[in-house]
Coordinates of C-alpha atoms and ligand atoms in Angstrom, one line a residue:
M544 CA -9.2 20.7 27.9
E545 CA -5.6 19.5 27.8
I546 CA -6.5 17.3 24.8
K547 CA -8.1 20.3 23.0
R548 CA -5.1 22.5 23.6
L549 CA -2.6 19.9 22.5
K550 CA -4.6 19.2 19.3
A551 CA -4.5 22.9 18.5
E552 CA -0.7 22.9 19.1
V553 CA 0.0 19.9 16.9
R554 CA -2.2 21.4 14.1
N555 CA -0.3 24.7 14.3
K556 CA 2.9 22.8 14.2
V557 CA 1.9 21.1 10.9
E558 CA 0.8 24.5 9.6
A559 CA 4.2 26.0 10.6
Q560 CA 5.9 23.3 8.5
C561 CA 3.7 24.1 5.5
R562 CA 6.6 25.3 3.3
E563 CA 9.0 22.5 4.2
V564 CA 6.6 19.6 3.9
T565 CA 5.0 20.9 0.7
Q566 CA 8.5 21.3 -0.8
L567 CA 9.4 17.8 0.2
S568 CA 6.3 16.5 -1.4
L569 CA 6.8 18.4 -4.7
K570 CA 10.5 17.4 -4.8
I571 CA 9.7 13.7 -4.5
H572 CA 6.9 14.2 -7.1
D573 CA 9.4 15.8 -9.5
N574 CA 11.9 13.0 -9.0
P575 CA 9.9 9.8 -9.3
E576 CA 11.9 6.7 -8.3
L577 CA 10.7 3.1 -8.7
G578 CA 10.3 0.7 -5.7
F579 CA 13.5 -0.1 -3.8
Q580 CA 15.4 2.6 -5.8
E581 CA 14.0 5.6 -3.8
E582 CA 17.4 6.9 -2.8
K583 CA 16.7 10.6 -3.2
A584 CA 13.3 10.5 -1.5
S585 CA 14.4 8.4 1.5
S586 CA 17.5 10.6 2.0
W587 CA 15.4 13.9 1.8
L588 CA 13.0 12.5 4.4
I589 CA 15.8 11.2 6.6
N590 CA 17.5 14.6 6.5
Y591 CA 14.3 16.4 7.5
L592 CA 13.6 14.1 10.4
E593 CA 17.2 14.2 11.6
D594 CA 17.1 18.0 11.5
N595 CA 14.1 17.8 13.7
G596 CA 15.6 15.7 16.4
F597 CA 14.7 12.2 15.3
R598 CA 17.1 9.3 15.8
V599 CA 17.3 7.6 12.4
Q600 CA 18.2 4.0 11.6
K601 CA 18.8 3.5 7.9
C602 CA 18.5 0.4 5.7
V603 CA 16.1 -1.4 8.1
A604 CA 15.0 -5.0 7.2
G605 CA 17.8 -5.2 4.7
L606 CA 16.1 -2.7 2.4
A607 CA 18.5 0.1 1.3
T608 CA 15.7 2.7 1.1
A609 CA 13.8 1.8 4.2
F610 CA 14.3 3.7 7.5
Q611 CA 13.1 4.0 11.0
A612 CA 13.1 7.5 12.7
T613 CA 12.2 7.7 16.3
Y614 CA 11.4 10.5 18.7
G615 CA 10.9 9.6 22.4
Q616 CA 12.0 6.6 24.5
E617 CA 8.9 5.3 26.0
K618 CA 5.9 3.1 25.2
P619 CA 3.4 3.3 23.6
R620 CA 5.1 3.6 20.2
I621 CA 3.0 5.0 17.4
A622 CA 4.2 4.4 13.9
L623 CA 3.4 6.8 11.0
L624 CA 4.2 5.1 7.7
A625 CA 5.7 6.9 4.7
E626 CA 5.6 5.5 1.2
Y627 CA 7.5 7.1 -1.6
D628 CA 7.8 4.8 -4.6
A629 CA 6.5 5.9 -8.0
L630 CA 5.0 4.0 -11.0
P631 CA 6.8 3.3 -14.3
K632 CA 6.0 6.0 -16.9
I633 CA 3.3 7.8 -14.8
G634 CA 5.5 8.9 -11.9
H635 CA 3.5 9.7 -8.8
G636 CA 0.2 8.5 -10.2
C637 CA -0.5 6.9 -6.8
G638 CA 0.4 10.1 -4.9
H639 CA 3.0 8.4 -2.6
N640 CA 4.8 11.8 -2.3
I641 CA 1.8 13.0 -0.3
I642 CA 1.9 9.9 2.0
A643 CA 5.6 10.5 2.6
A644 CA 5.3 14.3 3.3
S645 CA 2.2 13.9 5.5
A646 CA 3.9 11.2 7.6
V647 CA 7.0 13.3 8.4
G648 CA 4.9 16.4 8.9
A649 CA 2.7 14.5 11.4
G650 CA 5.8 13.0 13.0
V651 CA 7.5 16.3 13.7
A652 CA 4.2 17.8 15.0
S653 CA 3.7 14.8 17.3
K654 CA 6.9 15.7 19.2
L655 CA 4.8 18.3 21.1
A656 CA 2.5 15.5 22.3
I657 CA 5.4 13.2 23.2
D658 CA 7.1 16.0 25.2
S659 CA 4.0 16.5 27.3
L660 CA 2.5 13.0 27.5
G661 CA 5.4 10.6 27.0
G662 CA 5.4 7.7 24.5
S663 CA 7.3 7.7 21.2
V664 CA 6.5 8.4 17.6
V665 CA 8.2 6.3 14.9
V666 CA 8.2 7.5 11.3
L667 CA 8.8 4.4 9.2
G668 CA 10.1 4.8 5.6
T669 CA 8.5 1.9 3.8
P670 CA 9.8 1.5 0.2
G671 CA 8.4 -0.4 -2.7
E672 CA 4.7 -0.5 -2.0
E673 CA 3.7 -1.0 -5.6
V674 CA 4.3 -4.8 -6.3
L675 CA 7.5 -5.2 -4.3
G676 CA 5.8 -5.4 -0.9
G677 CA 8.5 -3.6 1.2
K678 CA 6.3 -3.7 4.3
I679 CA 6.1 -7.5 4.0
D680 CA 9.9 -7.6 4.5
M681 CA 9.7 -5.2 7.4
V682 CA 7.0 -7.3 9.1
K683 CA 9.1 -10.4 8.6
A684 CA 12.1 -8.6 10.1
G685 CA 10.2 -7.9 13.2
I686 CA 10.1 -4.1 12.8
F687 CA 6.5 -3.9 14.1
E688 CA 7.1 -6.1 17.2
E689 CA 7.8 -3.0 19.3
I690 CA 5.0 -0.9 17.7
D691 CA 1.6 -0.4 19.3
V692 CA -0.4 1.3 16.6
A693 CA 0.3 2.1 12.9
M694 CA -1.2 4.6 10.6
M695 CA -0.8 6.2 7.2
V696 CA -3.0 8.2 4.9
H697 CA -3.3 7.5 1.2
P698 CA -4.5 10.3 -1.2
N699 CA -7.6 9.4 -3.2
T700 CA -10.7 11.0 -4.6
R701 CA -12.8 10.5 -1.4
N702 CA -12.3 11.1 2.3
L703 CA -12.7 7.7 3.8
A704 CA -11.8 6.4 7.2
T705 CA -11.3 2.8 6.3
S706 CA -10.0 0.8 3.2
Q707 CA -11.2 -2.5 1.9
T708 CA -8.2 -4.0 0.2
L709 CA -7.7 -7.5 -1.3
A710 CA -5.2 -10.2 -0.6
C711 CA -3.0 -10.5 -3.7
I712 CA -0.4 -12.8 -5.1
S713 CA 1.4 -12.8 -8.4
L714 CA 1.9 -15.7 -10.8
D715 CA 4.5 -15.9 -13.6
V716 CA 3.9 -18.6 -16.2
E717 CA 5.8 -19.9 -19.2
F718 CA 4.8 -22.4 -21.9
F719 CA 7.5 -24.3 -23.8
G720 CA 6.4 -25.7 -27.2
K721 CA 8.3 -26.4 -30.5
S722 CA 8.9 -24.0 -33.3
A723 CA 8.1 -25.0 -36.9
H724 CA 7.3 -23.2 -40.2
A725 CA 3.8 -21.9 -39.5
A726 CA 2.6 -22.7 -43.1
A727 CA 4.9 -25.4 -44.5
Q728 CA 4.9 -27.8 -41.5
P729 CA 2.6 -26.5 -38.7
Y730 CA 1.8 -30.1 -37.7
K731 CA 5.4 -30.5 -36.5
G732 CA 5.2 -27.6 -34.1
I733 CA 3.8 -27.2 -30.6
N734 CA 2.2 -23.7 -30.2
A735 CA 3.1 -22.1 -26.9
L736 CA 1.0 -19.0 -27.6
E737 CA -2.1 -21.1 -28.2
A738 CA -1.5 -22.7 -24.8
L739 CA -1.5 -19.3 -23.3
I740 CA -4.7 -18.2 -25.1
L741 CA -6.4 -21.4 -24.0
A742 CA -5.4 -20.6 -20.4
F743 CA -6.8 -17.0 -20.7
N744 CA -10.1 -18.4 -22.1
S745 CA -10.3 -20.9 -19.3
I746 CA -9.7 -18.1 -16.7
N747 CA -12.4 -16.1 -18.4
S748 CA -14.8 -19.0 -18.0
L749 CA -13.8 -19.5 -14.4
R750 CA -14.4 -15.8 -13.8
Q751 CA -18.2 -16.1 -13.9
H752 CA -18.1 -18.6 -11.0
I753 CA -15.9 -16.7 -8.6
K754 CA -16.8 -14.4 -5.7
G755 CA -17.6 -10.8 -6.8
E756 CA -14.7 -9.1 -5.0
A757 CA -12.1 -11.5 -6.4
R758 CA -9.9 -10.4 -9.3
I759 CA -7.8 -12.3 -11.8
H760 CA -5.9 -10.3 -14.4
G761 CA -2.8 -10.7 -16.5
I762 CA -0.7 -9.7 -19.4
I763 CA 1.2 -11.6 -22.1
T764 CA 4.9 -10.7 -21.9
D765 CA 6.0 -13.1 -24.7
G766 CA 3.7 -14.1 -27.5
G767 CA 6.2 -15.3 -30.1
E768 CA 8.7 -13.8 -32.5
A769 CA 7.2 -13.9 -36.0
P770 CA 3.8 -14.7 -37.5
N771 CA 5.3 -17.3 -39.8
V772 CA 7.0 -19.2 -36.9
V773 CA 5.0 -21.4 -34.6
P774 CA 5.8 -19.8 -31.2
A775 CA 8.0 -22.1 -29.2
H776 CA 7.8 -20.0 -26.1
S777 CA 5.2 -17.8 -24.4
A778 CA 5.1 -16.1 -21.1
A779 CA 2.5 -14.1 -19.0
K780 CA 2.2 -12.4 -15.6
F781 CA -0.9 -12.6 -13.6
L782 CA -2.2 -11.2 -10.3
I783 CA -4.8 -13.0 -8.3
R784 CA -6.8 -11.2 -5.6
A785 CA -9.4 -12.2 -3.1
P786 CA -11.1 -10.7 -0.1
D787 CA -9.3 -13.1 2.3
N788 CA -6.4 -15.5 2.4
A789 CA -8.6 -18.7 2.5
Y790 CA -10.4 -17.7 -0.7
L791 CA -7.1 -16.7 -2.3
N792 CA -5.7 -20.2 -1.7
E793 CA -8.8 -21.7 -3.3
L794 CA -8.5 -19.4 -6.3
K795 CA -4.8 -20.1 -6.7
E796 CA -5.6 -23.8 -7.3
K797 CA -8.4 -23.0 -9.8
V798 CA -6.3 -20.6 -11.8
L799 CA -3.3 -23.0 -11.9
N800 CA -5.6 -25.7 -13.2
C801 CA -6.5 -23.4 -16.1
F802 CA -2.8 -23.4 -17.1
K803 CA -2.4 -27.1 -16.5
G804 CA -5.4 -27.9 -18.6
A805 CA -4.0 -25.7 -21.4
S806 CA -0.7 -27.5 -21.2
L807 CA -2.4 -30.8 -21.6
A808 CA -4.5 -29.7 -24.5
S809 CA -1.7 -28.0 -26.4
G810 CA 1.2 -30.3 -25.6
A811 CA 3.2 -27.2 -24.4
R812 CA 5.1 -27.8 -21.2
L813 CA 4.1 -25.4 -18.3
E814 CA 6.5 -23.8 -15.9
Y815 CA 5.2 -21.4 -13.2
S816 CA 6.2 -19.6 -10.1
W817 CA 4.1 -17.9 -7.5
G818 CA 5.3 -14.5 -6.1
E819 CA 7.3 -14.8 -2.9
K820 CA 5.1 -12.2 -1.2
T821 CA 1.4 -12.4 -0.6
Y822 CA -0.3 -9.0 0.1
A823 CA -2.7 -9.5 3.0
P824 CA -6.1 -7.9 3.1
M825 CA -6.5 -4.8 5.3
R826 CA -7.9 -5.2 8.8
N827 CA -9.2 -1.8 9.7
N828 CA -9.0 -1.0 13.4
I829 CA -12.5 0.6 13.9
T830 CA -11.7 2.3 17.2
L831 CA -8.6 4.0 15.6
A832 CA -10.5 4.8 12.4
R833 CA -13.2 6.5 14.4
L834 CA -10.7 8.7 16.2
F835 CA -9.0 9.6 12.9
R836 CA -12.3 10.4 11.2
Q837 CA -13.3 12.8 14.0
N838 CA -10.0 14.6 13.6
L839 CA -10.2 14.8 9.9
E840 CA -13.8 16.0 10.1
S841 CA -12.7 18.7 12.6
L842 CA -10.7 20.2 9.7
G843 CA -13.9 20.8 7.7
R844 CA -14.0 17.6 5.6
H845 CA -16.9 15.2 5.3
V846 CA -15.4 11.8 5.9
D847 CA -17.3 8.6 5.0
F848 CA -16.6 5.7 7.4
F849 CA -17.0 2.6 5.2
D850 CA -17.8 2.0 1.6
P851 CA -17.4 -1.6 0.4
S852 CA -18.2 -0.5 -3.1
F853 CA -15.3 1.9 -3.3
G854 CA -12.6 -0.1 -5.0
F855 CA -9.0 -0.2 -3.9
G856 CA -6.5 -2.8 -5.0
S857 CA -4.1 -4.3 -2.6
T858 CA -1.6 -2.8 -0.2
D859 CA 1.2 -4.1 1.9
M860 CA -0.3 -2.1 4.7
G861 CA -2.6 -5.1 4.8
N862 CA 0.3 -7.2 6.1
V863 CA 1.1 -4.5 8.8
S864 CA -2.6 -4.5 9.8
Q865 CA -2.4 -8.3 10.5
V866 CA 0.3 -7.8 13.2
V867 CA -0.5 -4.3 14.7
P868 CA -3.7 -2.3 15.1
S869 CA -3.7 -0.2 11.9
I870 CA -5.6 2.2 9.7
H871 CA -5.2 3.2 6.0
P872 CA -7.6 6.0 5.5
M873 CA -8.0 8.1 2.4
V874 CA -7.9 11.9 1.9
A875 CA -9.5 13.5 -1.2
I876 CA -7.1 15.4 -3.4
A877 CA -9.1 15.2 -6.7
S878 CA -12.6 15.0 -8.0
P879 CA -14.2 11.6 -8.3
E880 CA -13.8 11.3 -12.1
V881 CA -10.1 11.3 -11.7
L882 CA -8.7 7.7 -11.6
V883 CA -5.8 6.6 -9.4
H884 CA -2.8 5.2 -11.2
T885 CA -3.1 7.7 -14.1
L886 CA -1.3 10.9 -15.2
E887 CA -4.3 12.9 -14.1
F888 CA -3.9 11.7 -10.6
A889 CA -0.2 12.3 -10.7
S890 CA -0.8 16.0 -11.5
A891 CA -3.4 16.1 -8.7
A892 CA -0.7 14.9 -6.3
A893 CA 1.3 18.1 -7.1
S894 CA -1.7 20.5 -7.1
E895 CA -3.1 23.0 -4.6
A896 CA -5.6 20.3 -3.6
G897 CA -2.8 17.8 -3.2
N898 CA -0.9 20.1 -0.9
K899 CA -4.1 20.8 1.2
G900 CA -4.7 17.0 1.4
L901 CA -1.2 16.5 2.7
L902 CA -1.5 19.1 5.4
D903 CA -4.9 17.8 6.5
A904 CA -3.7 14.3 6.6
A905 CA -0.7 15.3 8.7
K906 CA -2.9 17.3 11.1
A907 CA -5.4 14.5 11.5
M908 CA -2.7 11.9 12.2
A909 CA -0.9 14.2 14.7
M910 CA -4.3 14.8 16.5
T911 CA -4.9 11.1 16.5
V912 CA -1.5 10.7 18.2
V913 CA -2.7 13.1 20.9
D914 CA -5.9 11.1 21.3
I915 CA -4.0 7.8 21.8
L916 CA -1.3 9.2 24.2
S917 CA -3.7 11.3 26.3
Q918 CA -6.3 8.5 26.8
P919 CA -4.7 5.2 27.9
E920 CA -8.1 3.6 28.0
M921 CA -8.5 4.4 24.2
L922 CA -5.3 2.5 23.5
D923 CA -6.6 -0.4 25.6
K924 CA -9.8 -0.4 23.5
I925 CA -7.8 -0.3 20.2
K926 CA -5.7 -3.3 21.4
Q927 CA -8.7 -5.2 22.7
E928 CA -10.4 -4.8 19.4
F929 CA -7.3 -6.0 17.6
R930 CA -7.0 -9.1 19.8
S931 CA -10.7 -10.0 19.6
G932 CA -10.7 -9.9 15.8
H933 CA -7.9 -12.4 15.6
D934 CA -8.6 -15.9 14.7
Ligands
ZN939 ZN1 -0.7 2.4 -6.2
ZN940 ZN1 -0.6 3.8 -3.4

């Protein structure tokens, strides 16, 4: 009975913040900032949390736009993660404005649960999710050592309680050849672009013999200067993704061999560097995902639990999920034809359906906070599942 009453209270508290959180979401949407440059977004979120009685620590983990906002003193400590970085040219095509606004809305509503049940809620501002891996820095800095459970909700075109995401690492390559007149003395040149094309073709051959979920994809960032000059330099950026870290390591070696082989064949010297941060795959805490699903369904949404065929790239929430029991569910804000990382999805993130998705996500997270704080045996079960799944 107590649980039911508290859930109704936190839901109402989200509803009562409807204007503020929607405005926050739309303001962030209208002012898209790239990863690690989210000064406006982080300061608006911090101001809102401070106004609502949270103790805020800025610049955590050495990241200027990361923050930690806490309400309550006791254990357990439940983290709600906000993302707020945008994509170049398409702005909030990943809808991170909704992630941010739903996390702060849920955080402020969860105060009611903390006041009556104890524990703490920590809204974590996690910048640079797209490629920069801000959460990886935060994990390394030990930000999650004091956290018991972590959750965030990502907008999408489906309501889904779990996410299958891939381990991912980036690879930068360069070939150094020798320029020459492409018609008069081509035999005196070494063609760095051809080396890169050979490597692309080797990777395409490799692709038919890799595991279905793995992905290898890249772009050429330098392919020469003029058609009548043998390119002396070429460069490319690749991303390599796999369902787990062991297979990622296997693939890294195979992909690198494609570049080494191309270097040998063309005579162009290879230089390469692996990205410093590896995105880990998502470990979904099933106990936590079930609680969240029930809560989101109580708001009138149909929520699928698991769909391995529903593609999602990689997220640094995967790294958080390796150290703390976590969920990264999806809330639908657009119809299934709309693709994430597009201008269409960016407009959905500022639509009526986007605002509804943000409120539902906030309510479901706040109700899940009530579940965790009111049933200590549930938290034990969440932690036990986390420990038993660790190798
Ligand atoms: Zn994205
Ligand atoms: Zn995203």
